[in-house]
PDB file of C-alpha atoms and ligand atoms in Angstrom:
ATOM      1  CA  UNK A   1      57.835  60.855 103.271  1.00 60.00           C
ATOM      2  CA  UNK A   2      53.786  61.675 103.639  1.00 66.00           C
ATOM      3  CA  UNK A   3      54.786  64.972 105.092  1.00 66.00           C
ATOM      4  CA  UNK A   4      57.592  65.850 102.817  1.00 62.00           C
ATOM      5  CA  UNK A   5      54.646  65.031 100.172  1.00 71.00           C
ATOM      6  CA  UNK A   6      52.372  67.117 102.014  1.00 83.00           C
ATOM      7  CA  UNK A   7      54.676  69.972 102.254  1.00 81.00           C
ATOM      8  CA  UNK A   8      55.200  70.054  98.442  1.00 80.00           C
ATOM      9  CA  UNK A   9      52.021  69.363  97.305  1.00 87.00           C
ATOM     10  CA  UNK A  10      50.933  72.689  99.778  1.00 90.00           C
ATOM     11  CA  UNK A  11      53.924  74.527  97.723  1.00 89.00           C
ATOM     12  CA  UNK A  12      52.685  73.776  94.365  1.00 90.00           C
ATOM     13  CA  UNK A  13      49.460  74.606  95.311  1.00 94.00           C
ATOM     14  CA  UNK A  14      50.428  78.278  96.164  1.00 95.00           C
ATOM     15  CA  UNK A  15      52.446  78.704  93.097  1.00 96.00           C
ATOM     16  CA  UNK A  16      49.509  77.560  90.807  1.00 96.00           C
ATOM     17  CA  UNK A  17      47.049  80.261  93.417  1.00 97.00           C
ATOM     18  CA  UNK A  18      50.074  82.893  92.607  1.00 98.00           C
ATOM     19  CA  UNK A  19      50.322  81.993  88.811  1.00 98.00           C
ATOM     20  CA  UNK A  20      47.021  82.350  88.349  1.00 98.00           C
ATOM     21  CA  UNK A  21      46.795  85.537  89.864  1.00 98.00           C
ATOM     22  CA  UNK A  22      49.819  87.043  88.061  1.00 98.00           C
ATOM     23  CA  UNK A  23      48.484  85.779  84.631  1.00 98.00           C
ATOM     24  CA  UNK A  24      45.170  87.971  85.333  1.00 98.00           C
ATOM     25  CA  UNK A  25      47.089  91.232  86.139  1.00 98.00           C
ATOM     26  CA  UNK A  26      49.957  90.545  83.816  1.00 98.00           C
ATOM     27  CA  UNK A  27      49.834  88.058  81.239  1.00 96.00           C
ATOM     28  CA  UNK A  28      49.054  91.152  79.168  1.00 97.00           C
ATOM     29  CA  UNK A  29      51.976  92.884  78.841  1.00 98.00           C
ATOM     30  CA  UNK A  30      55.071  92.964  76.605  1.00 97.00           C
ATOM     31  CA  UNK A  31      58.177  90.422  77.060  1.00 98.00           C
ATOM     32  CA  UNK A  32      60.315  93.828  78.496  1.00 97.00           C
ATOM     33  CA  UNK A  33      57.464  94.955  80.730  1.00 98.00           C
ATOM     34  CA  UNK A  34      56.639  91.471  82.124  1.00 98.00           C
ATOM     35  CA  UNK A  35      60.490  91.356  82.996  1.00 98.00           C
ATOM     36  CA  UNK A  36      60.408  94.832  84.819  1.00 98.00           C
ATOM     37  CA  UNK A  37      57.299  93.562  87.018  1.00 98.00           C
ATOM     38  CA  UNK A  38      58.505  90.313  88.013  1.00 98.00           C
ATOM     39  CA  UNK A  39      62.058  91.864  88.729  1.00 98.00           C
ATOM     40  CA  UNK A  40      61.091  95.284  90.604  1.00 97.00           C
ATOM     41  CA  UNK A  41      57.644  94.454  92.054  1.00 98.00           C
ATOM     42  CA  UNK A  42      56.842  90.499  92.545  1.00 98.00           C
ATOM     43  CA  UNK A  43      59.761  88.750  92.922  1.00 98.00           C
ATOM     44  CA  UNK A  44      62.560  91.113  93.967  1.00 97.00           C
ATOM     45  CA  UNK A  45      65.476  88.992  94.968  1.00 97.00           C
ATOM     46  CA  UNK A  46      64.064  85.789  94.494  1.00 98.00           C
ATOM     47  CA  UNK A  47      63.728  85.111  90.283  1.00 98.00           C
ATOM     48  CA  UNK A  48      66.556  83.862  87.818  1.00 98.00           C
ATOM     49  CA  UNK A  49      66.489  83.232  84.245  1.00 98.00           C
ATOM     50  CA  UNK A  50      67.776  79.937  82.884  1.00 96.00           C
ATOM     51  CA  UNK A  51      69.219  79.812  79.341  1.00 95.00           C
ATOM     52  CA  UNK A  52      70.740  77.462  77.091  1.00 90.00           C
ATOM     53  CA  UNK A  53      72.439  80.547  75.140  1.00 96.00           C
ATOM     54  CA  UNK A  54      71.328  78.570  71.935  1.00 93.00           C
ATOM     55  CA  UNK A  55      70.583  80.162  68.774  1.00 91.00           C
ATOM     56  CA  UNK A  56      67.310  82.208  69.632  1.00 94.00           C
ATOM     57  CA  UNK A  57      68.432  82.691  73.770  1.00 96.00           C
ATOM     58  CA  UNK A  58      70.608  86.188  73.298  1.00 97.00           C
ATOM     59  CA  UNK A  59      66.630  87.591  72.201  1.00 98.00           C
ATOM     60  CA  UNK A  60      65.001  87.263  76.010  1.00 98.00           C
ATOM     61  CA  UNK A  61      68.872  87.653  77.755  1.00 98.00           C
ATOM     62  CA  UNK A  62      69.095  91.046  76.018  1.00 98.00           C
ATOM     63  CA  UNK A  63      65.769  92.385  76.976  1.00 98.00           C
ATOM     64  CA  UNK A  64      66.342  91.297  80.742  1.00 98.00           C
ATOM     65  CA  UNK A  65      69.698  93.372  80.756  1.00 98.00           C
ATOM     66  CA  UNK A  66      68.148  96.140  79.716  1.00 97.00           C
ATOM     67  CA  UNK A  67      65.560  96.355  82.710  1.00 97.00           C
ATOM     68  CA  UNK A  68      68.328  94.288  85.158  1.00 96.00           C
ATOM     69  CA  UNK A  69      71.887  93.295  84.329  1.00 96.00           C
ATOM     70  CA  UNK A  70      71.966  91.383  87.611  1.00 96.00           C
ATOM     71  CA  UNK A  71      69.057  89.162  87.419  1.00 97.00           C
ATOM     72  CA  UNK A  72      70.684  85.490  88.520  1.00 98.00           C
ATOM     73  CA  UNK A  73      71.544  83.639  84.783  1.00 98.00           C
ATOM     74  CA  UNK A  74      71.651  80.120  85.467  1.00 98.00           C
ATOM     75  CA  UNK A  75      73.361  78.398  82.806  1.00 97.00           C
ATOM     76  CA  UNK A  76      72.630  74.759  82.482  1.00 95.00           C
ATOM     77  CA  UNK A  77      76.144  73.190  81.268  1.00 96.00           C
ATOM     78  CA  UNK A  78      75.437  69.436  80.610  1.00 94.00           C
ATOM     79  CA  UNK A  79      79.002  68.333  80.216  1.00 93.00           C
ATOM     80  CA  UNK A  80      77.527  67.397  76.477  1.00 93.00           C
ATOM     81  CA  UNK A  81      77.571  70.947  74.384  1.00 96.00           C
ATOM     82  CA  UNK A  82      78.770  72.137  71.742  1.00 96.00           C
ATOM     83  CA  UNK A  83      82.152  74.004  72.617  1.00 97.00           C
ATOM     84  CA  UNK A  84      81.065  76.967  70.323  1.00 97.00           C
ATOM     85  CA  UNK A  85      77.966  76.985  72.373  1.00 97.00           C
ATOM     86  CA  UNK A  86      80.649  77.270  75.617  1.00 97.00           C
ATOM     87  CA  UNK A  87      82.303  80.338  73.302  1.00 97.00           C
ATOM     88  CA  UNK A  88      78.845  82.108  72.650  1.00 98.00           C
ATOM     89  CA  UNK A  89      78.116  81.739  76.197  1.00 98.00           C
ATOM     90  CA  UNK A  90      81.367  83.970  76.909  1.00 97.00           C
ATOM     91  CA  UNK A  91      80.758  86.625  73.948  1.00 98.00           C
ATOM     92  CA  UNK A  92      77.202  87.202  75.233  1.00 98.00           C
ATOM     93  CA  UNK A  93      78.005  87.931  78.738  1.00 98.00           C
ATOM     94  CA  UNK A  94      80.373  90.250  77.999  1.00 98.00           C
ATOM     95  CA  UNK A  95      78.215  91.687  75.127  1.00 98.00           C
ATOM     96  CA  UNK A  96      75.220  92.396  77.598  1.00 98.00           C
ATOM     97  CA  UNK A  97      77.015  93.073  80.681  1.00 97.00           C
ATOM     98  CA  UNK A  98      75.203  90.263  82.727  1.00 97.00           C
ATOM     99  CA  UNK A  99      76.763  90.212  86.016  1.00 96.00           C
ATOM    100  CA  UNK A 100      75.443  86.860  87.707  1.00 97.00           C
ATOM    101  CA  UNK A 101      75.580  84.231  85.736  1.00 97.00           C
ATOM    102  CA  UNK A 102      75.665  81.014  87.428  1.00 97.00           C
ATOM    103  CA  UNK A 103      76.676  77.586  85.924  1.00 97.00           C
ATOM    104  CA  UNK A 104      74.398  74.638  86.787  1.00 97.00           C
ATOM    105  CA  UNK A 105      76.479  71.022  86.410  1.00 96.00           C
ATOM    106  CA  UNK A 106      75.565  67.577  87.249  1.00 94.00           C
ATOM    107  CA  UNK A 107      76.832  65.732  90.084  1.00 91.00           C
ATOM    108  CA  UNK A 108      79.747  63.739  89.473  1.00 89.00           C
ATOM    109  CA  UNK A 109      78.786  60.855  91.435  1.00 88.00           C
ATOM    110  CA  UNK A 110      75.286  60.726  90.389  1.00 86.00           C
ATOM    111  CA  UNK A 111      77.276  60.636  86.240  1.00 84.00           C
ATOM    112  CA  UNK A 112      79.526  57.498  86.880  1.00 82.00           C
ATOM    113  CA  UNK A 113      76.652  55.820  88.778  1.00 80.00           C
ATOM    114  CA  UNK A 114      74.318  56.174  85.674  1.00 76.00           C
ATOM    115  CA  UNK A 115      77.147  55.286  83.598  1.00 73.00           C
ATOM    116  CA  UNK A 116      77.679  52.291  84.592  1.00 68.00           C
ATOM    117  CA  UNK A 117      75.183  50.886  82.773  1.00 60.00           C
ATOM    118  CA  UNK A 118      76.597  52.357  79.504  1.00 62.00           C
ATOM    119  CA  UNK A 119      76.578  55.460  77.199  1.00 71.00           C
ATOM    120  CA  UNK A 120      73.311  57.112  78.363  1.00 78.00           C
ATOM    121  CA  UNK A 121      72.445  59.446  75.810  1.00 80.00           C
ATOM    122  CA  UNK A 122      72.442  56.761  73.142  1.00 79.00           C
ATOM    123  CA  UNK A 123      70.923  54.201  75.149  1.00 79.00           C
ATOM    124  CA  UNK A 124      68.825  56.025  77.399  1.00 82.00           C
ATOM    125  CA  UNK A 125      68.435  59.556  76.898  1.00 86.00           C
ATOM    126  CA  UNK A 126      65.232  60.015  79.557  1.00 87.00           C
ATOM    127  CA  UNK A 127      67.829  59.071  81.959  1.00 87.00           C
ATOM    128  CA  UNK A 128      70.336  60.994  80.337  1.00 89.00           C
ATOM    129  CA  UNK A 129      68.545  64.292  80.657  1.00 91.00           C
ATOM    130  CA  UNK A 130      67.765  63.470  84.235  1.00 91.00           C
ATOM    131  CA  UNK A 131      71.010  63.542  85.519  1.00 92.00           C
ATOM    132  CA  UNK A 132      72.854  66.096  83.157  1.00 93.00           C
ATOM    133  CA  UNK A 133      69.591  68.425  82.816  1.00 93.00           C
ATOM    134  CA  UNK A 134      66.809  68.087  85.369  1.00 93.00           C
ATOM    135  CA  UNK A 135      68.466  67.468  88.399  1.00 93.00           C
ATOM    136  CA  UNK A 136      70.927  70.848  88.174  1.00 95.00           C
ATOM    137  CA  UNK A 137      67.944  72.526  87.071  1.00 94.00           C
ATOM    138  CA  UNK A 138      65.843  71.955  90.079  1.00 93.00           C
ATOM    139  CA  UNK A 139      69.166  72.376  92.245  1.00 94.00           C
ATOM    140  CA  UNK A 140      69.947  75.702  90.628  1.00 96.00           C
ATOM    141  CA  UNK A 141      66.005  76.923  90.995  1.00 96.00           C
ATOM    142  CA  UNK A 142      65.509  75.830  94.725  1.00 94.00           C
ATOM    143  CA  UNK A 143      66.830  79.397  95.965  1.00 96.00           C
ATOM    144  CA  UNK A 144      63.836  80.954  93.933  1.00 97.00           C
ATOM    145  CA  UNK A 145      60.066  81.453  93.923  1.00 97.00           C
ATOM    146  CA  UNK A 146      60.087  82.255  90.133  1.00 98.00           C
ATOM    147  CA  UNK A 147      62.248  81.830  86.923  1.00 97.00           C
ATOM    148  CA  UNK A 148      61.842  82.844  83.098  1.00 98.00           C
ATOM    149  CA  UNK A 149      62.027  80.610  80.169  1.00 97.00           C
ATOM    150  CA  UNK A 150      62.817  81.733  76.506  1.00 95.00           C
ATOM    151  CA  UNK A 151      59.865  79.248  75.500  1.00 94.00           C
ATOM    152  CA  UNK A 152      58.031  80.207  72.733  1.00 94.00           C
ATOM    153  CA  UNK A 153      54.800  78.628  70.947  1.00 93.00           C
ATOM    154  CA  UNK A 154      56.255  78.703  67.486  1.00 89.00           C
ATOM    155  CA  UNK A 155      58.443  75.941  68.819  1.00 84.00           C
ATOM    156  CA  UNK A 156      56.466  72.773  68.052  1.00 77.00           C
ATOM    157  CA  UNK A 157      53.697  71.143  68.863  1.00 78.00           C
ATOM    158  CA  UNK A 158      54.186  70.604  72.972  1.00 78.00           C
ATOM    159  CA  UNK A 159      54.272  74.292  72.980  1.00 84.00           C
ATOM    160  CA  UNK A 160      51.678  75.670  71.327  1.00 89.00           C
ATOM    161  CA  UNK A 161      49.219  76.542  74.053  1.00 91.00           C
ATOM    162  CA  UNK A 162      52.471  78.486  76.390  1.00 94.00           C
ATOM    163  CA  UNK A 163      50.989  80.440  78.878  1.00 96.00           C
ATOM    164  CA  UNK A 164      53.311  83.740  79.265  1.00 97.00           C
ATOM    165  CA  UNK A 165      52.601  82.858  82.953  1.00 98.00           C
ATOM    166  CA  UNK A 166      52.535  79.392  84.529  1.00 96.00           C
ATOM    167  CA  UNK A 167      53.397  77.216  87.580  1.00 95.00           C
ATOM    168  CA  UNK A 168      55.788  74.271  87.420  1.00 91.00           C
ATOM    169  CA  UNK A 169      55.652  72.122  90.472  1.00 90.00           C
ATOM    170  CA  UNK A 170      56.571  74.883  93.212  1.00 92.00           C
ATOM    171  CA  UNK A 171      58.103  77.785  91.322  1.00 95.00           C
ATOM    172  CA  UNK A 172      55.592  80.060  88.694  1.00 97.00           C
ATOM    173  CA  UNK A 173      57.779  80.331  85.544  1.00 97.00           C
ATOM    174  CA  UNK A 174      57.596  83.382  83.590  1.00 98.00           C
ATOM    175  CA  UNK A 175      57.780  82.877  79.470  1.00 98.00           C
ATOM    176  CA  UNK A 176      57.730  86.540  78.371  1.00 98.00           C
ATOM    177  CA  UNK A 177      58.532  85.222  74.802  1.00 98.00           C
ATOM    178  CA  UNK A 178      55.801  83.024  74.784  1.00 97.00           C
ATOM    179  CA  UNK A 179      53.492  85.313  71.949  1.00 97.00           C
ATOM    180  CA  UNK A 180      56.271  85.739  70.024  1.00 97.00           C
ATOM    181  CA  UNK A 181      57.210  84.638  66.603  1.00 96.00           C
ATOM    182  CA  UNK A 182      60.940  83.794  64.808  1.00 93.00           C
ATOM    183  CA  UNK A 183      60.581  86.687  62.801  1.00 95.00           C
ATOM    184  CA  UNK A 184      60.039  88.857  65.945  1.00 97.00           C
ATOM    185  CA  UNK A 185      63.188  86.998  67.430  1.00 97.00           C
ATOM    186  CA  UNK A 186      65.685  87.465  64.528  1.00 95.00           C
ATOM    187  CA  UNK A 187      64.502  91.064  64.260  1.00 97.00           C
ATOM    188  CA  UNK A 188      65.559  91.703  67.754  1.00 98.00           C
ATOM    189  CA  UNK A 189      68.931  90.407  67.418  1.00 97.00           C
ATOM    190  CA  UNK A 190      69.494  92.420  64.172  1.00 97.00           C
ATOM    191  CA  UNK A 191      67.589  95.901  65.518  1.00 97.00           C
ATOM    192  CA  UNK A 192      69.800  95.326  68.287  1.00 97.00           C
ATOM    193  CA  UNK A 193      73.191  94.136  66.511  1.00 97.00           C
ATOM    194  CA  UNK A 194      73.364  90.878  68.781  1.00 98.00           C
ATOM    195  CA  UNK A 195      75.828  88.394  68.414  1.00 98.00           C
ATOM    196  CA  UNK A 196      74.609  85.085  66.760  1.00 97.00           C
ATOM    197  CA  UNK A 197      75.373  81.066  67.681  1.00 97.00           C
ATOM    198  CA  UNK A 198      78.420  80.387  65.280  1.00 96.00           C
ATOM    199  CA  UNK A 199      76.233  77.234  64.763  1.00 95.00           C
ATOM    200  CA  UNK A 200      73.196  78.932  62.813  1.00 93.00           C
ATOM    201  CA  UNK A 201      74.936  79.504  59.651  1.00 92.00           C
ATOM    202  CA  UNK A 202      75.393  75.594  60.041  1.00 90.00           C
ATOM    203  CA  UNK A 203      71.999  75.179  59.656  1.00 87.00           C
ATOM    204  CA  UNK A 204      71.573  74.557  63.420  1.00 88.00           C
ATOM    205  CA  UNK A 205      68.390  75.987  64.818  1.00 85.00           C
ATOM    206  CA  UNK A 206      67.136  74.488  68.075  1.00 85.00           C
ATOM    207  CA  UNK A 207      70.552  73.546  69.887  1.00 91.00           C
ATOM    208  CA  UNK A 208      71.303  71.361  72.524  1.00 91.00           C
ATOM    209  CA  UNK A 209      73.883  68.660  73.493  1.00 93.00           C
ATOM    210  CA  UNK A 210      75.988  67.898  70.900  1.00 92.00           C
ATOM    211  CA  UNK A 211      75.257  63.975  70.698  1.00 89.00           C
ATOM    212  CA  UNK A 212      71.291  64.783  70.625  1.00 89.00           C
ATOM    213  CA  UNK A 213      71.425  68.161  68.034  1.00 89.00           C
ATOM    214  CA  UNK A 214      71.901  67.882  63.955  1.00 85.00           C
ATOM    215  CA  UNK A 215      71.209  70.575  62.024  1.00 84.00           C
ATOM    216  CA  UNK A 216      67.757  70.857  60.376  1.00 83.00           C
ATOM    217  CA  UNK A 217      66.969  70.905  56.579  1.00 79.00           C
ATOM    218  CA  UNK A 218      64.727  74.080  55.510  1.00 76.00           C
ATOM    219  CA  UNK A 219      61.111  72.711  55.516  1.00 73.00           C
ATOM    220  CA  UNK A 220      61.977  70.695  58.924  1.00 77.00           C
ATOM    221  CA  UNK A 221      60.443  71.590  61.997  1.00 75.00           C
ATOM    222  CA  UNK A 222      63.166  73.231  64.185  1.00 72.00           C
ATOM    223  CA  UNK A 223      62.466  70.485  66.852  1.00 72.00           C
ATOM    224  CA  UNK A 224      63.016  67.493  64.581  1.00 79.00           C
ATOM    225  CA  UNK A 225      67.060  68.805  64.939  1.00 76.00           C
ATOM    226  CA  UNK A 226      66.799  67.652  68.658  1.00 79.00           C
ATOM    227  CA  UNK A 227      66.631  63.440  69.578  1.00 76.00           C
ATOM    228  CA  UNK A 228      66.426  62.489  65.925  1.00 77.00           C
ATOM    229  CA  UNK A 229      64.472  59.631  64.842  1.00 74.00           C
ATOM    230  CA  UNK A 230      63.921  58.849  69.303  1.00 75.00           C
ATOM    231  CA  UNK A 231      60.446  60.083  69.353  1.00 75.00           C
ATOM    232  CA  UNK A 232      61.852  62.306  71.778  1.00 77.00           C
ATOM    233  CA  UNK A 233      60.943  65.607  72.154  1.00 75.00           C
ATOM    234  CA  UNK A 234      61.577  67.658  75.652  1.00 75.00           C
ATOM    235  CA  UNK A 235      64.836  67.063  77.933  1.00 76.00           C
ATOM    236  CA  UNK A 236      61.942  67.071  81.262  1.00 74.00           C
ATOM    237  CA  UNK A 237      62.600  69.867  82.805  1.00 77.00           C
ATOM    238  CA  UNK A 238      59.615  71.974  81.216  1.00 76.00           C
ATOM    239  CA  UNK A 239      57.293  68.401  82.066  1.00 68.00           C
ATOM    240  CA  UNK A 240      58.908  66.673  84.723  1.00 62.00           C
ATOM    241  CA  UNK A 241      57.410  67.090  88.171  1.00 59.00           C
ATOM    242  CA  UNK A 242      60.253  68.914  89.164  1.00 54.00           C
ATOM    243  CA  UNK A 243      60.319  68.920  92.955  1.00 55.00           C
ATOM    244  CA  UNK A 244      60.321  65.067  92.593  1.00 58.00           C
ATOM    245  CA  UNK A 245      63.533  65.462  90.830  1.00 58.00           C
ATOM    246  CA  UNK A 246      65.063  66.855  93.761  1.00 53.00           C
ATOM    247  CA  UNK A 247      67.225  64.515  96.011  1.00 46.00           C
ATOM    248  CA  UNK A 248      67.266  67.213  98.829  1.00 39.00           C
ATOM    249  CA  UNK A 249      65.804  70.604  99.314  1.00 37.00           C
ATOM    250  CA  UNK A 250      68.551  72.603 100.356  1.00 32.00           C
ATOM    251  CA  UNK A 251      69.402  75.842  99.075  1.00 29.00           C
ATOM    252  CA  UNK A 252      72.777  75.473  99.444  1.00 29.00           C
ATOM    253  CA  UNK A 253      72.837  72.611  96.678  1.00 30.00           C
ATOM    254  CA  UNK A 254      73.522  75.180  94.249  1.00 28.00           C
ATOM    255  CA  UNK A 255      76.597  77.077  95.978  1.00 27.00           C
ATOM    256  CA  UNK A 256      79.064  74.851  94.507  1.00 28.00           C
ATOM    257  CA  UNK A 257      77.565  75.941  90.887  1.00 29.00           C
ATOM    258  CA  UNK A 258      77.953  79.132  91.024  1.00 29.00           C
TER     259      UNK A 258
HETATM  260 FE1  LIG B   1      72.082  63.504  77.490  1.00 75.69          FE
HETATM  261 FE2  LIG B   1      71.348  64.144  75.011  1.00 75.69          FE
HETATM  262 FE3  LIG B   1      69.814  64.825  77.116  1.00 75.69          FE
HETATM  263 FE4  LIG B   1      72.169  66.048  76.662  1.00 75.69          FE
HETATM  264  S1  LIG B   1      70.292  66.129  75.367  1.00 75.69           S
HETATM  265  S2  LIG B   1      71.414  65.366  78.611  1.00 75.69           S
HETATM  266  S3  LIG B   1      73.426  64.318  75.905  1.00 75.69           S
HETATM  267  S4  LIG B   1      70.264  62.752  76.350  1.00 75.69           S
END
């Protein structure tokens, strides 16, 4: 255990030395160029994007086509969404041409043994998230050094200081949307004649799993939509540790997602 410790803390360490070092020579440039760098230059091979292909996610999934239609999507299916969020998912793949998209699910076994103790997501959504969110996540990420966000710092408070450049635990995660705004969002997906989440004219903004999303009234925060009334705010995998999250190390965790 000390040396599986040892190895990770020696892994997070170089991703924080490599973060850093990106952020100086590239923290700079636009969403689009950032892509490009950390496709063709640093991380050839060995970056994905994860997206939730909620209402704002067809914004960063576009620009990456443009500069890579292969780039590795890892979608994070929870067992929980919406099913129009499942139908969006389909139209914008085929809309942008991405050719890898890879669907991240949680294990079976690990669900009816957290089950057992009742609905989860009602009674304990920390757990919840765990198991249907962080877990895949960190199972779907162990093949790469590096993997983008559609983050932004409009997004409430616990992103306000996003860093367009940043290490989590052992991979540096790349949030080329960090600087921008809604308006800059909504103007890409009209320049660009994008489809749109059937659930926006809803009045869903910020959408998740179906038990933990309502829509949002104009003046609320796009956030308050998410964990209602739970004091809730993040599912963990943007601030859980996530290399303690994983059960094993293996690369090969994630074959079966694909
Ligand atoms: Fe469970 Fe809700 Fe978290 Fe989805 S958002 S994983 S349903 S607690």
């Amino acid at each position: 255990m000390a040396e599986m410790t040892d190895w990770r803390q020696r892994r997070s360490l170089r991703a924080r030395a490599r973060a850093t070092g990106l952020a100086a020579a590239h923290g700079h440039r636009d969403a689009r160029d950032l892509m490009r760098v950390m496709f063709e230059e640093e991380f050839p091979g060995e970056i994905a994007i994860a997206s939730s292909f909620g209402a704002e996610a067809v914004a960063l999934l576009a620009l990456a086509a443009e500069v890579e239609p292969s780039v590795p999507v890892i979608f994070l299916d929870t067992g929980r969404l919406f099913p129009e969020t499942i139908a969006y998912r389909d139209t914008v793949v085929a809309h942008l041409g991405l050719r890898d998209v890879l669907v991240a699910q949680p294990d079976v076994l690990e669900l009816a043994a957290a089950y057992t103790a009742g609905d989860l997501w009602s009674q304990r959504p920390d757990a919840c998230c765990f198991v249907r969110k962080v877990k895949p996540l960190v199972q779907a990420v162990t093949p790469y050094a590096a993997w983008i966000t559609g983050r932004k710092r409009y997004q409430g408070a616990t992103r306000q200081e996003l860093a367009p450049i940043e290490a989590s635990d052992r991979w540096v995660k790349v949030n080329p949307l960090a600087r921008w705004t809604k308006q800059d969002v909504f103007r890409l997906i009209a320049s660009h004649g994008l489809p749109r989440h059937p659930l926006l004219a809803q009045g869903y903004v910020s959408i998740g799993c179906a038990p933990c999303t309502r829509s949002v009234a104009p003046l609320e925060d796009e956030r308050d939509g998410r964990w209602a009334g739970s004091g809730k705010t993040e599912c963990g995998i943007h601030t859980f540790e996530l290399g303690e999250a994983a059960g094993h190390e293996s690369a090969s965790t994630v074959a079966g997602a694909r």
